[in-house]
mmCIF file of C-alpha atoms and ligand atoms in Angstrom:
data_model
loop_
_atom_site.group_PDB
_atom_site.id
_atom_site.type_symbol
_atom_site.label_atom_id
_atom_site.label_comp_id
_atom_site.label_asym_id
_atom_site.label_seq_id
_atom_site.Cartn_x
_atom_site.Cartn_y
_atom_site.Cartn_z
ATOM 1 C CA MET T 1 17.664 10.653 -4.343
ATOM 2 C CA ASN T 2 19.478 7.667 -5.878
ATOM 3 C CA ASN T 3 20.821 6.442 -2.541
ATOM 4 C CA ILE T 4 19.536 2.928 -1.925
ATOM 5 C CA ASN T 5 20.649 0.951 -4.884
ATOM 6 C CA ASN T 6 20.534 -2.837 -4.522
ATOM 7 C CA LYS T 7 17.503 -2.791 -2.228
ATOM 8 C CA ASN T 8 14.608 -4.992 -3.167
ATOM 9 C CA SER T 9 10.922 -4.118 -2.731
ATOM 10 C CA LEU T 10 7.555 -5.719 -2.943
ATOM 11 C CA ILE T 11 4.487 -3.564 -3.485
ATOM 12 C CA THR T 12 1.258 -5.375 -3.117
ATOM 13 C CA GLY T 13 -1.493 -4.501 -5.548
ATOM 14 C CA SER T 14 0.882 -2.546 -7.854
ATOM 15 C CA SER T 15 -0.667 -3.244 -11.221
ATOM 16 C CA LYS T 16 -2.749 -0.027 -10.975
ATOM 17 C CA GLY T 17 -3.376 3.155 -9.113
ATOM 18 C CA ILE T 18 -1.341 4.248 -6.020
ATOM 19 C CA GLY T 19 0.674 1.011 -5.914
ATOM 20 C CA ARG T 20 1.788 1.448 -9.517
ATOM 21 C CA ALA T 21 2.843 5.091 -8.866
ATOM 22 C CA ILE T 22 4.835 3.931 -5.795
ATOM 23 C CA ALA T 23 6.574 1.277 -7.856
ATOM 24 C CA ILE T 24 7.687 3.894 -10.309
ATOM 25 C CA GLU T 25 8.833 6.229 -7.568
ATOM 26 C CA LEU T 26 10.966 3.511 -5.860
ATOM 27 C CA ALA T 27 12.387 2.423 -9.253
ATOM 28 C CA LYS T 28 13.558 6.039 -9.755
ATOM 29 C CA GLN T 29 15.748 5.460 -6.678
ATOM 30 C CA GLY T 30 17.338 2.348 -8.231
ATOM 31 C CA ILE T 31 15.258 0.053 -6.097
ATOM 32 C CA ASN T 32 14.388 -3.386 -7.571
ATOM 33 C CA ILE T 33 10.657 -4.079 -7.731
ATOM 34 C CA VAL T 34 8.314 -6.897 -7.364
ATOM 35 C CA ILE T 35 4.919 -6.046 -8.806
ATOM 36 C CA ASN T 36 2.046 -7.984 -7.166
ATOM 37 C CA TYR T 37 -1.332 -8.203 -8.821
ATOM 38 C CA ASN T 38 -4.449 -10.346 -8.578
ATOM 39 C CA LYS T 39 -6.467 -9.735 -11.713
ATOM 40 C CA SER T 40 -4.815 -7.059 -13.916
ATOM 41 C CA GLN T 41 -2.113 -9.071 -15.628
ATOM 42 C CA ALA T 42 -1.761 -6.878 -18.703
ATOM 43 C CA GLU T 43 -1.239 -3.759 -16.612
ATOM 44 C CA ALA T 44 1.385 -5.551 -14.459
ATOM 45 C CA GLU T 45 3.254 -6.556 -17.547
ATOM 46 C CA ASP T 46 3.162 -3.035 -18.977
ATOM 47 C CA LEU T 47 4.544 -1.690 -15.739
ATOM 48 C CA ARG T 48 7.298 -4.303 -15.584
ATOM 49 C CA LEU T 49 8.634 -3.325 -19.014
ATOM 50 C CA GLU T 50 8.383 0.437 -18.141
ATOM 51 C CA LEU T 51 10.361 -0.085 -14.946
ATOM 52 C CA ILE T 52 13.155 -2.032 -16.736
ATOM 53 C CA LYS T 53 13.280 0.255 -19.757
ATOM 54 C CA ASP T 54 12.889 3.701 -18.221
ATOM 55 C CA HIS T 55 14.660 3.077 -14.813
ATOM 56 C CA GLY T 56 17.055 0.142 -15.398
ATOM 57 C CA VAL T 57 15.992 -1.705 -12.322
ATOM 58 C CA LYS T 58 15.087 -5.401 -11.944
ATOM 59 C CA ALA T 59 11.365 -5.848 -12.076
ATOM 60 C CA GLU T 60 9.457 -9.149 -11.667
ATOM 61 C CA ILE T 61 5.712 -9.911 -11.366
ATOM 62 C CA ILE T 62 4.175 -12.229 -8.773
ATOM 63 C CA LYS T 63 0.488 -12.980 -9.098
ATOM 64 C CA GLY T 64 -1.304 -13.564 -5.793
ATOM 65 C CA ASP T 65 -4.442 -12.747 -3.902
ATOM 66 C CA VAL T 66 -3.396 -11.034 -0.646
ATOM 67 C CA SER T 67 -6.741 -11.891 0.972
ATOM 68 C CA LYS T 68 -5.365 -15.448 1.188
ATOM 69 C CA LYS T 69 -2.694 -16.295 3.814
ATOM 70 C CA ASP T 70 -0.943 -18.896 1.569
ATOM 71 C CA ASP T 71 -0.692 -16.292 -1.300
ATOM 72 C CA CYS T 72 0.846 -13.762 0.989
ATOM 73 C CA ASN T 73 3.475 -16.299 2.098
ATOM 74 C CA ASN T 74 4.076 -17.294 -1.426
ATOM 75 C CA ILE T 75 4.406 -13.751 -2.735
ATOM 76 C CA VAL T 76 6.984 -12.858 -0.080
ATOM 77 C CA SER T 77 8.995 -16.130 -0.348
ATOM 78 C CA LYS T 78 9.094 -15.879 -4.117
ATOM 79 C CA THR T 79 10.444 -12.302 -3.877
ATOM 80 C CA ILE T 80 13.193 -13.403 -1.528
ATOM 81 C CA GLU T 81 13.901 -16.321 -3.851
ATOM 82 C CA LEU T 82 14.131 -13.980 -6.884
ATOM 83 C CA TYR T 83 16.198 -11.261 -5.359
ATOM 84 C CA GLY T 84 17.914 -12.740 -2.296
ATOM 85 C CA SER T 85 16.249 -10.345 0.167
ATOM 86 C CA LEU T 86 13.147 -8.304 0.775
ATOM 87 C CA ASP T 87 14.129 -4.885 2.191
ATOM 88 C CA ILE T 88 11.011 -2.772 1.483
ATOM 89 C CA LEU T 89 7.438 -3.913 1.783
ATOM 90 C CA VAL T 90 4.591 -1.616 0.772
ATOM 91 C CA ASN T 91 1.251 -3.101 1.913
ATOM 92 C CA ASN T 92 -0.874 -1.211 -0.600
ATOM 93 C CA ALA T 93 -3.448 -3.663 -2.005
ATOM 94 C CA GLY T 94 -6.935 -2.688 -0.784
ATOM 95 C CA ILE T 95 -10.585 -2.979 -1.719
ATOM 96 C CA ILE T 96 -13.890 -1.365 -0.733
ATOM 97 C CA ASP T 97 -17.305 -3.089 -0.468
ATOM 98 C CA ASP T 98 -19.593 -0.377 0.861
ATOM 99 C CA SER T 99 -22.994 -0.500 2.489
ATOM 100 C CA LEU T 100 -24.624 0.570 5.743
ATOM 101 C CA LEU T 101 -23.909 -1.790 8.588
ATOM 102 C CA ILE T 102 -27.538 -2.770 8.818
ATOM 103 C CA ARG T 103 -27.384 -4.136 5.216
ATOM 104 C CA MET T 104 -23.747 -5.314 5.186
ATOM 105 C CA ASN T 105 -23.458 -9.064 4.625
ATOM 106 C CA ASP T 106 -20.790 -11.204 6.290
ATOM 107 C CA ASP T 107 -18.905 -11.576 3.020
ATOM 108 C CA ALA T 108 -18.430 -7.902 2.607
ATOM 109 C CA TRP T 109 -17.072 -7.581 6.099
ATOM 110 C CA GLU T 110 -14.748 -10.580 5.923
ATOM 111 C CA LYS T 111 -13.462 -9.878 2.382
ATOM 112 C CA VAL T 112 -12.521 -6.278 3.155
ATOM 113 C CA LEU T 113 -10.929 -7.196 6.480
ATOM 114 C CA ARG T 114 -8.968 -10.073 4.922
ATOM 115 C CA THR T 115 -7.734 -8.023 1.941
ATOM 116 C CA ASN T 116 -6.926 -4.820 3.677
ATOM 117 C CA LEU T 117 -5.771 -5.921 7.149
ATOM 118 C CA ASP T 118 -5.052 -9.633 7.387
ATOM 119 C CA SER T 119 -2.790 -9.223 4.364
ATOM 120 C CA VAL T 120 -0.683 -6.703 6.295
ATOM 121 C CA PHE T 121 0.004 -9.394 8.990
ATOM 122 C CA TYR T 122 0.562 -12.186 6.561
ATOM 123 C CA CYS T 123 2.949 -10.264 4.329
ATOM 124 C CA SER T 124 4.796 -8.340 7.016
ATOM 125 C CA LYS T 125 5.667 -11.410 9.174
ATOM 126 C CA PRO T 126 7.695 -13.317 6.548
ATOM 127 C CA ALA T 127 9.136 -10.055 5.159
ATOM 128 C CA LEU T 128 10.329 -9.033 8.587
ATOM 129 C CA LYS T 129 12.460 -12.171 8.853
ATOM 130 C CA SER T 130 14.409 -11.054 5.821
ATOM 131 C CA MET T 131 14.745 -7.478 7.155
ATOM 132 C CA LEU T 132 15.931 -8.718 10.600
ATOM 133 C CA LYS T 133 18.533 -10.850 8.910
ATOM 134 C CA ASN T 134 19.849 -7.872 6.837
ATOM 135 C CA LYS T 135 19.502 -5.410 9.743
ATOM 136 C CA TRP T 136 17.614 -2.960 7.542
ATOM 137 C CA GLY T 137 14.034 -2.590 6.490
ATOM 138 C CA ARG T 138 11.053 -0.455 5.554
ATOM 139 C CA ILE T 139 7.386 -1.479 5.979
ATOM 140 C CA LEU T 140 5.014 1.110 4.566
ATOM 141 C CA ASN T 141 1.216 0.656 4.928
ATOM 142 C CA ILE T 142 -1.342 2.447 2.833
ATOM 143 C CA GLY T 143 -4.194 3.349 5.072
ATOM 144 C CA SER T 144 -6.936 5.848 4.552
ATOM 145 C CA VAL T 145 -8.394 9.069 5.886
ATOM 146 C CA VAL T 146 -11.559 6.961 6.494
ATOM 147 C CA GLY T 147 -9.501 4.911 9.084
ATOM 148 C CA ILE T 148 -9.150 8.183 11.053
ATOM 149 C CA ARG T 149 -12.507 10.013 10.469
ATOM 150 C CA GLY T 150 -14.842 7.008 9.757
ATOM 151 C CA ASN T 151 -17.371 7.248 6.885
ATOM 152 C CA ILE T 152 -21.028 6.278 6.432
ATOM 153 C CA GLY T 153 -21.280 3.010 4.610
ATOM 154 C CA GLN T 154 -17.675 1.935 5.316
ATOM 155 C CA VAL T 155 -17.597 0.235 8.736
ATOM 156 C CA ASN T 156 -15.620 -2.600 7.191
ATOM 157 C CA TYR T 157 -13.202 -0.384 5.296
ATOM 158 C CA SER T 158 -12.591 2.071 8.122
ATOM 159 C CA ALA T 159 -12.157 -0.751 10.684
ATOM 160 C CA SER T 160 -9.520 -2.339 8.388
ATOM 161 C CA LYS T 161 -7.684 0.941 7.937
ATOM 162 C CA ALA T 162 -7.898 1.910 11.628
ATOM 163 C CA GLY T 163 -6.514 -1.588 12.456
ATOM 164 C CA MET T 164 -3.562 -0.819 10.188
ATOM 165 C CA ILE T 165 -2.714 2.180 12.327
ATOM 166 C CA GLY T 166 -2.516 0.108 15.561
ATOM 167 C CA PHE T 167 -0.493 -2.494 13.745
ATOM 168 C CA THR T 168 1.946 0.191 12.519
ATOM 169 C CA LYS T 169 2.497 1.763 15.958
ATOM 170 C CA SER T 170 3.018 -1.636 17.705
ATOM 171 C CA LEU T 171 5.287 -3.166 15.145
ATOM 172 C CA ALA T 172 7.290 0.091 14.906
ATOM 173 C CA LYS T 173 8.074 -0.201 18.631
ATOM 174 C CA GLU T 174 8.921 -3.957 18.321
ATOM 175 C CA VAL T 175 11.525 -3.321 15.653
ATOM 176 C CA ALA T 176 12.704 0.144 16.378
ATOM 177 C CA LYS T 177 16.174 -0.877 17.527
ATOM 178 C CA ARG T 178 16.644 -3.058 14.410
ATOM 179 C CA ASN T 179 17.036 -0.356 11.752
ATOM 180 C CA ILE T 180 13.546 -1.156 10.511
ATOM 181 C CA THR T 181 10.841 1.463 10.200
ATOM 182 C CA VAL T 182 7.103 1.004 10.050
ATOM 183 C CA ASN T 183 4.841 3.848 8.910
ATOM 184 C CA THR T 184 1.393 4.419 7.370
ATOM 185 C CA ILE T 185 0.380 6.965 4.768
ATOM 186 C CA THR T 186 -3.387 7.835 5.019
ATOM 187 C CA PRO T 187 -4.514 9.178 1.657
ATOM 188 C CA GLY T 188 -7.639 11.186 1.162
ATOM 189 C CA TYR T 189 -9.522 10.940 -2.120
ATOM 190 C CA ILE T 190 -7.016 10.175 -4.860
ATOM 191 C CA ASN T 191 -7.921 10.001 -8.546
ATOM 192 C CA THR T 192 -7.859 6.261 -9.253
ATOM 193 C CA GLU T 193 -10.438 3.665 -10.397
ATOM 194 C CA THR T 194 -11.669 3.519 -6.794
ATOM 195 C CA VAL T 195 -12.804 7.117 -7.042
ATOM 196 C CA ASP T 196 -13.886 6.976 -10.726
ATOM 197 C CA VAL T 197 -16.838 4.804 -9.803
ATOM 198 C CA LEU T 198 -18.319 7.496 -7.617
ATOM 199 C CA LYS T 199 -21.321 9.386 -8.941
ATOM 200 C CA GLN T 200 -20.910 13.147 -9.583
ATOM 201 C CA GLU T 201 -23.305 13.932 -6.776
ATOM 202 C CA GLN T 202 -21.120 11.826 -4.368
ATOM 203 C CA LYS T 203 -18.009 13.597 -5.631
ATOM 204 C CA ASP T 204 -19.589 17.052 -5.138
ATOM 205 C CA ASN T 205 -20.547 16.094 -1.596
ATOM 206 C CA ILE T 206 -17.026 14.784 -0.752
ATOM 207 C CA MET T 207 -15.530 18.037 -2.147
ATOM 208 C CA ASN T 208 -17.136 19.878 0.794
ATOM 209 C CA TRP T 209 -14.948 17.878 3.158
ATOM 210 C CA ILE T 210 -11.615 18.735 1.461
ATOM 211 C CA PRO T 211 -10.160 22.143 2.336
ATOM 212 C CA GLN T 212 -8.073 22.167 -0.808
ATOM 213 C CA GLY T 213 -11.188 21.586 -2.923
ATOM 214 C CA HIS T 214 -9.943 18.878 -5.228
ATOM 215 C CA PHE T 215 -8.958 15.172 -5.185
ATOM 216 C CA GLY T 216 -5.226 14.249 -5.147
ATOM 217 C CA GLU T 217 -3.114 12.460 -7.718
ATOM 218 C CA VAL T 218 -1.356 9.095 -7.228
ATOM 219 C CA GLU T 219 1.999 10.926 -7.324
ATOM 220 C CA ASP T 220 0.991 12.929 -4.196
ATOM 221 C CA ILE T 221 1.145 9.587 -2.323
ATOM 222 C CA ALA T 222 4.082 8.155 -4.200
ATOM 223 C CA TYR T 223 6.491 11.037 -3.585
ATOM 224 C CA LEU T 224 6.033 10.589 0.170
ATOM 225 C CA ALA T 225 6.238 6.798 -0.165
ATOM 226 C CA GLY T 226 9.537 7.266 -1.916
ATOM 227 C CA PHE T 227 10.923 9.359 0.942
ATOM 228 C CA ILE T 228 9.622 7.052 3.648
ATOM 229 C CA CYS T 229 11.233 4.026 1.929
ATOM 230 C CA SER T 230 14.582 5.855 1.482
ATOM 231 C CA GLU T 231 17.623 5.917 3.757
ATOM 232 C CA LYS T 232 16.835 9.623 4.486
ATOM 233 C CA ALA T 233 13.771 8.696 6.487
ATOM 234 C CA LYS T 234 15.710 6.460 8.948
ATOM 235 C CA TYR T 235 14.649 8.344 12.134
ATOM 236 C CA MET T 236 10.943 8.315 11.267
ATOM 237 C CA THR T 237 8.903 5.396 12.550
ATOM 238 C CA GLY T 238 5.429 4.540 13.864
ATOM 239 C CA GLN T 239 4.001 7.587 12.028
ATOM 240 C CA VAL T 240 0.664 8.026 10.376
ATOM 241 C CA ILE T 241 0.894 10.742 7.808
ATOM 242 C CA SER T 242 -2.078 12.229 6.000
ATOM 243 C CA VAL T 243 -1.944 13.202 2.329
ATOM 244 C CA ASP T 244 -5.504 14.373 1.844
ATOM 245 C CA GLY T 245 -5.793 18.062 0.964
ATOM 246 C CA GLY T 246 -6.475 18.787 4.568
ATOM 247 C CA MET T 247 -9.439 16.408 4.989
ATOM 248 C CA ALA T 248 -8.282 15.030 8.350
ATOM 249 C CA ILE T 249 -7.645 18.465 9.990
HETATM 250 P P1 NDP Y 1 -6.942 0.675 -7.426
HETATM 251 O O1 NDP Y 1 -8.318 -0.036 -7.392
HETATM 252 O O2 NDP Y 1 -6.630 1.659 -8.423
HETATM 253 O O3 NDP Y 1 -5.886 -0.529 -7.373
HETATM 254 C C1 NDP Y 1 -5.956 -1.505 -6.425
HETATM 255 C C2 NDP Y 1 -4.817 -2.437 -6.668
HETATM 256 O O4 NDP Y 1 -4.873 -3.410 -5.612
HETATM 257 C C3 NDP Y 1 -4.776 -3.048 -7.931
HETATM 258 O O5 NDP Y 1 -3.447 -3.133 -8.388
HETATM 259 C C4 NDP Y 1 -5.353 -4.430 -7.576
HETATM 260 O O6 NDP Y 1 -4.817 -5.466 -8.508
HETATM 261 C C5 NDP Y 1 -4.855 -4.664 -6.275
HETATM 262 N N1 NDP Y 1 -5.581 -5.643 -5.487
HETATM 263 C C6 NDP Y 1 -6.930 -5.555 -5.150
HETATM 264 N N2 NDP Y 1 -7.247 -6.713 -4.492
HETATM 265 C C7 NDP Y 1 -6.145 -7.491 -4.424
HETATM 266 C C8 NDP Y 1 -5.871 -8.730 -3.884
HETATM 267 N N3 NDP Y 1 -6.771 -9.429 -3.248
HETATM 268 N N4 NDP Y 1 -4.630 -9.244 -4.015
HETATM 269 C C9 NDP Y 1 -3.640 -8.590 -4.647
HETATM 270 N N5 NDP Y 1 -3.885 -7.337 -5.267
HETATM 271 C C10 NDP Y 1 -5.140 -6.792 -5.125
HETATM 272 O O7 NDP Y 1 -6.881 1.197 -5.873
HETATM 273 P P2 NDP Y 1 -6.109 2.472 -5.364
HETATM 274 O O8 NDP Y 1 -4.813 2.702 -6.008
HETATM 275 O O9 NDP Y 1 -7.109 3.511 -5.297
HETATM 276 O O10 NDP Y 1 -5.877 2.024 -3.829
HETATM 277 C C11 NDP Y 1 -4.632 1.516 -3.361
HETATM 278 C C12 NDP Y 1 -4.621 1.555 -1.863
HETATM 279 O O11 NDP Y 1 -4.849 2.951 -1.441
HETATM 280 C C13 NDP Y 1 -5.741 0.755 -1.219
HETATM 281 O O12 NDP Y 1 -5.267 0.199 -0.062
HETATM 282 C C14 NDP Y 1 -6.754 1.849 -0.855
HETATM 283 O O13 NDP Y 1 -7.541 1.427 0.196
HETATM 284 C C15 NDP Y 1 -5.915 3.038 -0.508
HETATM 285 N N6 NDP Y 1 -6.555 4.264 -0.660
HETATM 286 C C16 NDP Y 1 -7.051 4.791 -1.878
HETATM 287 C C17 NDP Y 1 -7.691 6.000 -1.844
HETATM 288 C C18 NDP Y 1 -8.212 6.563 -3.146
HETATM 289 O O14 NDP Y 1 -8.907 7.578 -3.083
HETATM 290 N N7 NDP Y 1 -7.892 6.015 -4.283
HETATM 291 C C19 NDP Y 1 -7.991 6.737 -0.694
HETATM 292 C C20 NDP Y 1 -7.462 6.167 0.501
HETATM 293 C C21 NDP Y 1 -6.785 4.981 0.504
HETATM 294 P P3 NDP Y 1 -5.700 -6.245 -9.551
HETATM 295 O O15 NDP Y 1 -6.534 -5.288 -10.320
HETATM 296 O O16 NDP Y 1 -4.686 -7.000 -10.297
HETATM 297 O O17 NDP Y 1 -6.592 -7.224 -8.697
#
């Protein structure tokens, strides 16, 4: 699928997990990558070398905390400065901070909303300017099955991911005639550090909700992301696609 050479992408939160796998998948298509991270510098540097060595693309690293508006602006403007354009934006960075609403403090609410949802606005807006100029673009958001089904202890997280769905559908309509697509993938439980921290009892409980009976792998998300960001997906926009072993059925 080596069909969109010379395109430039930014994947927020790509030092680890799903974002990292998406970066590799896009690089396989010859797409240049900007890796964004907040804390995991060593992982970001390892990935940069891997992308250059194994896939021959340009790969740069931009540190920045997407929960901050100024950092979002800076990450996007630096990407455009480095590569001349930003064609593909993957809003992937996300966090959880779980507790029942009755015990949830303001900080947990605000931090999760800022990181998972405000960042989508603050990164997409400047990125869109570059896409409109070049008359081509892909914005891909990484949501969650929890944004569709809800989950006990996650009012902040599910609200942020549900908000992303409204954002996706509205922006998709706004830019539909401009050769720019906006879509969301809603993963179920995927084996990453986020899931590693769960207790075995919690994992066993979650398994009951998954018709396929097991967690997914980061590549399950990345393969679809690779397609959505490719030229082949040009007629697909405003969609929310579950990759969750059947959890959202
Ligand atoms: P990981 O914890 O494995 O990785 C999270 C990534 O996001 C890291 O690269 C981290 O970078 C980065 N990140 C976190 N906060 C910030 C920030 N403020 N600014 C910039 N980067 C940040 O997470 P996953 O791969 O599991 O999750 C990726 C996305 O997928 C998230 O949006 C998550 O909500 C979603 N998702 C995950 C599911 C799962 O089961 N794993 C299920 C459904 C959705 P660093 O370490 O450098 O801070």
